[in-house]
Tab-separated table of C-alpha atoms in Angstrom:
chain	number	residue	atom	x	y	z
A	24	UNK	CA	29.670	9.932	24.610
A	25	UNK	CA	30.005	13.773	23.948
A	26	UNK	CA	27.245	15.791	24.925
A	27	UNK	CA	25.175	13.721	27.080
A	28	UNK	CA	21.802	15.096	27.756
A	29	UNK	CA	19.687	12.538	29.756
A	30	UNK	CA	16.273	12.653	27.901
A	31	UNK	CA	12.839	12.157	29.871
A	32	UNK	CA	10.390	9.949	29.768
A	33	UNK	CA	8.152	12.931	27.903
A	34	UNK	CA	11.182	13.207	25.621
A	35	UNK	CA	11.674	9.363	24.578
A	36	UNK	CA	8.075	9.617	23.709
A	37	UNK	CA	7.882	12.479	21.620
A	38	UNK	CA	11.299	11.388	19.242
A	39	UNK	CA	9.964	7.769	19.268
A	40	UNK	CA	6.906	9.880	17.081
A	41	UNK	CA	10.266	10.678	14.975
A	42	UNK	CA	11.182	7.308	14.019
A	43	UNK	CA	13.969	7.223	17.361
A	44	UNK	CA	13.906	4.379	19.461
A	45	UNK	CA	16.158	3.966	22.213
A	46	UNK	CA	18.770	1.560	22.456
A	47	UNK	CA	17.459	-0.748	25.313
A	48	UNK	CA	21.667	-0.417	26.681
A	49	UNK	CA	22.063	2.840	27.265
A	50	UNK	CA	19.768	5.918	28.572
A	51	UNK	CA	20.607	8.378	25.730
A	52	UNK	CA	21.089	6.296	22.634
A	53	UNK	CA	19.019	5.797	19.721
A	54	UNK	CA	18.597	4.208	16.710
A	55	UNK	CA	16.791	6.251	13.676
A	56	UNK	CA	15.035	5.023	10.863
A	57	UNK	CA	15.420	6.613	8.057
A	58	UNK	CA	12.724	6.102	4.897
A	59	UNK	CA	13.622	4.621	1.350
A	60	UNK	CA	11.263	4.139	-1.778
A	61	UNK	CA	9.943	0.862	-0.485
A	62	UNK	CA	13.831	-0.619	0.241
A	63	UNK	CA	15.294	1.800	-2.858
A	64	UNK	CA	17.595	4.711	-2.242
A	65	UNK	CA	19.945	6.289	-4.703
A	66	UNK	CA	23.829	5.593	-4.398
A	67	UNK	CA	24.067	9.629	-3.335
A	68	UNK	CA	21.128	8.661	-0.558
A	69	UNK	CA	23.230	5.994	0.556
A	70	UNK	CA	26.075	8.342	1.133
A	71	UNK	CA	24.378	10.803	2.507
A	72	UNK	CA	23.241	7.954	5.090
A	73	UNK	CA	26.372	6.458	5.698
A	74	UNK	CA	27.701	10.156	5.958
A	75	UNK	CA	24.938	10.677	9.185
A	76	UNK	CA	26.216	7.624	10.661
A	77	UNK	CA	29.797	8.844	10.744
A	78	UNK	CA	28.729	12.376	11.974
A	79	UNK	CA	25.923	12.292	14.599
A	80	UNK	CA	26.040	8.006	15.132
A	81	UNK	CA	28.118	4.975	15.650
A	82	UNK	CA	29.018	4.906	12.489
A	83	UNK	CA	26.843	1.394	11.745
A	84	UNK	CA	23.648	1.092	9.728
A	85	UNK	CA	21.074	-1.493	9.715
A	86	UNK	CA	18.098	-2.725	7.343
A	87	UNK	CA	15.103	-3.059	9.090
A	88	UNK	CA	12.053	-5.085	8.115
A	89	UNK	CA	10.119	-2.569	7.230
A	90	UNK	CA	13.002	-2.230	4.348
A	91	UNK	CA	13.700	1.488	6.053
A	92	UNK	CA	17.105	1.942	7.355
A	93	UNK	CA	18.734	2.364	10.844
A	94	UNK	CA	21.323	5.130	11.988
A	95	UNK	CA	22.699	3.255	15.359
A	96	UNK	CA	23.910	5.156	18.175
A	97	UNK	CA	22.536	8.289	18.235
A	98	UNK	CA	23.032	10.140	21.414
A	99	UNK	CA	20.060	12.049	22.037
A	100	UNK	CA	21.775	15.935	22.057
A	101	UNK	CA	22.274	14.670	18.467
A	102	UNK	CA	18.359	13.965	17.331
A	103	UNK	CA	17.511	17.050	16.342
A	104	UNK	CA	21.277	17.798	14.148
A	105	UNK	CA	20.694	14.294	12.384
A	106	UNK	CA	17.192	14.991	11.514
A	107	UNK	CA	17.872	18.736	9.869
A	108	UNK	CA	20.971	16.780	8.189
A	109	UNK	CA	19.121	14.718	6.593
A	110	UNK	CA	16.350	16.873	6.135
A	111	UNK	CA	18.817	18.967	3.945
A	112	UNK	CA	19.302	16.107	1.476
A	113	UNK	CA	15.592	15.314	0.867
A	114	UNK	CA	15.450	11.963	3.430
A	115	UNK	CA	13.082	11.836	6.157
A	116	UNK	CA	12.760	9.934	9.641
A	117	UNK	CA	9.591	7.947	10.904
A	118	UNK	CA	8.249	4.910	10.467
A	119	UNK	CA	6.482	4.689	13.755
A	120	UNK	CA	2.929	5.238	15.714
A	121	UNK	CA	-0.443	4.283	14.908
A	122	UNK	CA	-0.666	5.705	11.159
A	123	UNK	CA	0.275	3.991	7.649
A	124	UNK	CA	3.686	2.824	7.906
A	125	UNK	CA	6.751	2.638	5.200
A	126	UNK	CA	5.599	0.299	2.461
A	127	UNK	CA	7.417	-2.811	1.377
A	128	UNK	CA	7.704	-4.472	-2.099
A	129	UNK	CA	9.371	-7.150	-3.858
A	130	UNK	CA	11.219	-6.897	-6.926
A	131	UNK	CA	8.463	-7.860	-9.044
A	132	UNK	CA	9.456	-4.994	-11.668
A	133	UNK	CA	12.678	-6.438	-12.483
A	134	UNK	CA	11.887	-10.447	-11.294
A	135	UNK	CA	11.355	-13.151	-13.434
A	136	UNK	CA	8.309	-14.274	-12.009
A	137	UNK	CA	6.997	-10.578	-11.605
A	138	UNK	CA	3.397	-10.074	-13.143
A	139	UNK	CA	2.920	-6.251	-11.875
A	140	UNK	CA	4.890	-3.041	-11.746
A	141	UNK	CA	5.580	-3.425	-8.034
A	142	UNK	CA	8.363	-0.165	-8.006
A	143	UNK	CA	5.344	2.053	-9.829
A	144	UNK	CA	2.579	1.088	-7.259
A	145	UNK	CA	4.455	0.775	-3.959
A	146	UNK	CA	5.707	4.285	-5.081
A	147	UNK	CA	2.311	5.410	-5.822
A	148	UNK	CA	0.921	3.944	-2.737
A	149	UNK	CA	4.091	5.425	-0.463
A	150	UNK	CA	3.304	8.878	-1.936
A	151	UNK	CA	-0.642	8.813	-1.586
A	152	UNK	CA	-0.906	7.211	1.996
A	153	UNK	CA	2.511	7.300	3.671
A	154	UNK	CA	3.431	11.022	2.474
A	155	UNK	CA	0.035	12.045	2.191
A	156	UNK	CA	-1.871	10.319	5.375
A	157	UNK	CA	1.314	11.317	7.497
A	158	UNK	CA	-0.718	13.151	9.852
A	159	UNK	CA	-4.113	10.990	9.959
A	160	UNK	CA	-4.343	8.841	13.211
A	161	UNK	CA	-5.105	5.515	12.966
A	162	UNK	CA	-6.346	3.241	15.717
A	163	UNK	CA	-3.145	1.142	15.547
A	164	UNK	CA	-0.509	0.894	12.876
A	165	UNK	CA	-1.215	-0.066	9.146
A	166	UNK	CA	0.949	-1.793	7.473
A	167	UNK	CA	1.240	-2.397	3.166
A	168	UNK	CA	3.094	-4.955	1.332
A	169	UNK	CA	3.266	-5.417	-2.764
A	170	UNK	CA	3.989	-8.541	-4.370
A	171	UNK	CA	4.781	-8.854	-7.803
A	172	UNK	CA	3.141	-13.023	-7.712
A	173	UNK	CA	1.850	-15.487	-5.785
A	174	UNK	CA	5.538	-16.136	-4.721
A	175	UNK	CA	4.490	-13.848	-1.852
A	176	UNK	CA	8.094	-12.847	-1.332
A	177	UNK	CA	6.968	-10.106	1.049
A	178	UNK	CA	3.709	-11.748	2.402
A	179	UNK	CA	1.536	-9.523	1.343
A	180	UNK	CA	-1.370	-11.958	2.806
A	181	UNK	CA	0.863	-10.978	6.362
A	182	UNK	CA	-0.193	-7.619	6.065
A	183	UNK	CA	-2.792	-5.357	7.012
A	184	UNK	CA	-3.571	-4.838	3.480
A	185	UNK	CA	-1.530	-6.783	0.826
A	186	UNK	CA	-1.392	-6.665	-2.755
A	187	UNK	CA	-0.250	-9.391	-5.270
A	188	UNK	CA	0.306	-9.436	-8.712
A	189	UNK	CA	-2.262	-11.422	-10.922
A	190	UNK	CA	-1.988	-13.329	-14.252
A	191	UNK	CA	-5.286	-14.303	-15.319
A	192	UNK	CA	-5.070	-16.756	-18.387
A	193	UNK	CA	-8.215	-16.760	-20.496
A	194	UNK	CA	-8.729	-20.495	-21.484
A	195	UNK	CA	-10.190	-21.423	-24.959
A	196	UNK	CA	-10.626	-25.405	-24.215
A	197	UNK	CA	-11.704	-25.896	-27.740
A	198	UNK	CA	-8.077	-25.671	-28.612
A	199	UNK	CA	-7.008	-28.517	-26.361
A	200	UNK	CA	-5.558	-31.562	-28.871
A	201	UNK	CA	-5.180	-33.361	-25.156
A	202	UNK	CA	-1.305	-34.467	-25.886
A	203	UNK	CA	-0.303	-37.499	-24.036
A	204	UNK	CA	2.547	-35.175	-22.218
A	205	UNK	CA	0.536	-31.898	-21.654
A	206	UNK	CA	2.719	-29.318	-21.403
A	207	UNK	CA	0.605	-27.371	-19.401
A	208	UNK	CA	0.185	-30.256	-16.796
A	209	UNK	CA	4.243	-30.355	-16.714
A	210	UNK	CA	4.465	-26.675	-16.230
A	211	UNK	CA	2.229	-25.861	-13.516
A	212	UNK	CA	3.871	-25.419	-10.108
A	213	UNK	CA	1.479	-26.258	-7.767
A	214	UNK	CA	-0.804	-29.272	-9.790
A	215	UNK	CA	-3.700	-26.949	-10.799
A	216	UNK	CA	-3.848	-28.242	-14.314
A	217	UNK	CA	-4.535	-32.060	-14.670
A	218	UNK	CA	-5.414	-33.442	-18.260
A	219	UNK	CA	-8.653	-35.284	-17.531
A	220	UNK	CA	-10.187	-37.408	-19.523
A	221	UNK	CA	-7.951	-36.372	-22.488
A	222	UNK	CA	-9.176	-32.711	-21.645
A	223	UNK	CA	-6.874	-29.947	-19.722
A	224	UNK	CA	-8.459	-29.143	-16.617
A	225	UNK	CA	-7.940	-26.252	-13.939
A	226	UNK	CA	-9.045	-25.937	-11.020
A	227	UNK	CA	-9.915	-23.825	-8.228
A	228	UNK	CA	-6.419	-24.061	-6.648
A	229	UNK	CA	-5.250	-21.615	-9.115
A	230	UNK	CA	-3.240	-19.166	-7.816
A	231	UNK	CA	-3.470	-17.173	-11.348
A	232	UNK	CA	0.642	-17.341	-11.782
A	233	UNK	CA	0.551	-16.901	-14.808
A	234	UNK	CA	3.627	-19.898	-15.168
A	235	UNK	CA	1.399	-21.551	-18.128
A	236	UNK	CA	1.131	-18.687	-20.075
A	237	UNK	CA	2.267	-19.777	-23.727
A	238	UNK	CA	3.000	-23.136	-22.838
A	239	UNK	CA	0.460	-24.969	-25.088
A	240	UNK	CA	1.642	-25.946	-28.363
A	241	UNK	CA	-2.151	-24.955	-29.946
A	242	UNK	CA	-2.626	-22.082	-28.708
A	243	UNK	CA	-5.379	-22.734	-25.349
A	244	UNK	CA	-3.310	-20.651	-23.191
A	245	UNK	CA	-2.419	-17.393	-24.807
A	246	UNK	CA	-4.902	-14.572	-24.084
A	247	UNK	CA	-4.358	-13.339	-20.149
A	248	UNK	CA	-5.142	-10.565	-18.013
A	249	UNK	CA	-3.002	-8.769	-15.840
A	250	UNK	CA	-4.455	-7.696	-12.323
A	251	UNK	CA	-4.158	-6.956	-8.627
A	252	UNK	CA	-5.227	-9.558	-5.728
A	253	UNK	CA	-6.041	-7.666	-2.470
A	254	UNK	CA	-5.914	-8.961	1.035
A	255	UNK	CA	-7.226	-7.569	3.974
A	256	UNK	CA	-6.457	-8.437	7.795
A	257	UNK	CA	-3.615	-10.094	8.099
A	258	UNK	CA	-0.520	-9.842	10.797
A	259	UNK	CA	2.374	-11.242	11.718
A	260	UNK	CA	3.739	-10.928	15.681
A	261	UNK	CA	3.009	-12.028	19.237
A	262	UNK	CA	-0.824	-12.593	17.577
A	263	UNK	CA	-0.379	-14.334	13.868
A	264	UNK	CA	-3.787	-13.793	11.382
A	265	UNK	CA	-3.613	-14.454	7.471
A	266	UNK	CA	-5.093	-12.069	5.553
A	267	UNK	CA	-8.092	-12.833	3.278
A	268	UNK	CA	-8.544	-12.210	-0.373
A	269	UNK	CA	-11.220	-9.264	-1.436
A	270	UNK	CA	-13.584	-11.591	-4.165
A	271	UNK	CA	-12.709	-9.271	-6.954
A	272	UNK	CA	-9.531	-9.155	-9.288
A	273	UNK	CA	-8.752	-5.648	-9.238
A	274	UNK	CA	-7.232	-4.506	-12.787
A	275	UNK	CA	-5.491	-1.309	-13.073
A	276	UNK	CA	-3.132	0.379	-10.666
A	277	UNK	CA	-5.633	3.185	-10.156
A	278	UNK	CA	-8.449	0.676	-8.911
A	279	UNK	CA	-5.862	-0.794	-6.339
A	280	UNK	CA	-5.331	3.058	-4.801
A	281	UNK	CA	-8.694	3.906	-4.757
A	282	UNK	CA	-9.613	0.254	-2.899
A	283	UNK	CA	-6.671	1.183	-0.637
A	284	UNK	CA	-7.976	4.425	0.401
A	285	UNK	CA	-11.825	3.284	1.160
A	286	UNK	CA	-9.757	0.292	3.549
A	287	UNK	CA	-8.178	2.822	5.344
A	288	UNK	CA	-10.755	5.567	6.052
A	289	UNK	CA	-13.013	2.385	6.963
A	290	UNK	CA	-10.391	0.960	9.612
A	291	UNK	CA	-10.001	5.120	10.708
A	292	UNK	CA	-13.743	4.967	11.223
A	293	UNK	CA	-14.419	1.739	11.921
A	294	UNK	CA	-11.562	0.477	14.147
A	295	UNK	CA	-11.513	0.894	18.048
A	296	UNK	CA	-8.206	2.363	19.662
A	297	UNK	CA	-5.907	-0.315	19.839
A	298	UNK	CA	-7.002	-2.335	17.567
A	299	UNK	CA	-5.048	-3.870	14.672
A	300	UNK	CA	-7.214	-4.046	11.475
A	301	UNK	CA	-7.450	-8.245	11.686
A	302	UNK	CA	-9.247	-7.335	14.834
A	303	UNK	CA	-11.432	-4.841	13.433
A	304	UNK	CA	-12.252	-7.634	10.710
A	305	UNK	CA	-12.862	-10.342	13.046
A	306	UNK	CA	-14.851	-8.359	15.260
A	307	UNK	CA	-17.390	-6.898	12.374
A	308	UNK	CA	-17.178	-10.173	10.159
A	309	UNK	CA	-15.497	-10.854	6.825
A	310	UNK	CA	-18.184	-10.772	4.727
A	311	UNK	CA	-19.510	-7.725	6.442
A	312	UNK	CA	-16.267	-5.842	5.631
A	313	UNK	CA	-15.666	-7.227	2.190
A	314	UNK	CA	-19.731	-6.474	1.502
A	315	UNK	CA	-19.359	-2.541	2.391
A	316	UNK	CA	-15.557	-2.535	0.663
A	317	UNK	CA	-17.006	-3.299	-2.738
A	318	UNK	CA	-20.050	-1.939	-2.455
């Protein structure tokens, strides 16, 4: 490649900090991640991407997990031209080191099944803790999913912190005419609701989906709730943990930030170097964390 510098050890360290990480095939090669709006970028973004690619890569771009996306093949006398490149069109690199990382979100806006504004909040929650906690050092990485339902497209319950989208139905029994085909018993995707002794039942298995909303012909299941599940702990990797549920439905969008921000400035105080937040759970106790989270 043209203008091969040989980076050092010191170096490979310090652009890894710049969302860079080498191509295990070659000494000077790199792959870049560049950040999107939770998996959105605008047609001009994507040219501008494809654009950096062309100029300063391989020419090849790949999505990521973390819905960012990959420049490949990025010699390294070319970090620092690819990075003020992109600077220039409002897109930045990262993605990496023991700090919040790019959040992720389903489609729950636009879905179907969507009960929450995932675009607004992911955006809200991008701007407040990945933007605005850029430089706050975490003991390990943090990572934030959104999910518009219980779907759990994303697995938010996979995440250090996860949020999904609630639909809580408010119930009026006294409206039940128990109909020999309930439609709410039909409707129900995972056998919640069982008509039981000519009365509609639901029980704790409830995932609050939201899928019988309307569904009665007399009315029992018309008044709802929107909300905002959120779970805490969870990982995916080498070393699996599900996340567990906070015992609260949270119900506007400025609740959910505010939770989010006391569960990060408790794992930045409260977590030991090293450790991922599931850890920090474990080690303190569920109910010991949940207990000084809603306090």
């Amino acid at each position: 490649m043209e203008n091969k510098i040989l980076p050092t050890a010191d170096d490979v360290k310090r652009i890894k900090g710049l969302g860079f990480l080498r191509d295990k095939r070659f000494p000077d090669v790199f792959n870049v991640r560049v950040i999107t709006r939770n998996g959105k970028i605008t047609s001009k973004e994507a040219i501008d991407i494809a654009t950096a690619s062309e100029k300063f890569g391989s020419g090849e771009v790949a999505m990521t997990t973390r819905q960012t996306i990959e420049i490949q093949g990025i010699p390294y006398a070319n970090v620092q031209p690819v990075i003020d490149y992109l600077a220039e069109r409002g897109l930045m690199t990262g993605g990496t080191g023991p700090k919040v990382r790019p959040v992720v979100s389903c489609k729950g806006t636009t879905c179907v099944f969507g009960l929450i504004d995932t675009y607004s909040l992911s955006e809200k929650i991008h701007e407040r803790f990945y933007v605005g906690y850029h430089d706050v050092t975490l003991p390990h990485k943090f990572k934030i999913a959104v999910g518009g339902c219980p779907n759990n497209c994303v697995k938010p319950d996979l995440n250090d912190l996860g949020v999904i989208g609630q639909r809580i139905v408010n119930i009026d029994y006294s409206k039940c005419r128990g109909c020999k085909v309930c439609q709410i018993e039909k409707c129900c995707p995972i056998n919640a609701a069982r008509l039981t002794d000519g009365k509609i039942t639901v029980d704790d298995s409830c995932n609050r989906c939201g899928r019988c909303l309307g569904k009665c012909p007399f009315g029992a299941f018309e008044d709802y709730t929107d909300g905002y599940k959120i779970y805490i702990g969870g990982r995916w990797g080498k070393k699996a943990a599900m996340g567990r549920p906070l015992n609260k439905i949270f119900t506007s969008e400025e609740e959910v930030l505010d939770m989010i921000e006391k569960i990060i400035l408790f794992f930045k105080n409260e977590g030991t170097p090293g450790e991922r937040f599931a850890d920090t759970v474990n080690r303190l106790g569920f109910d010991v964390v949940e207990s000084k989270l809603l306090s």
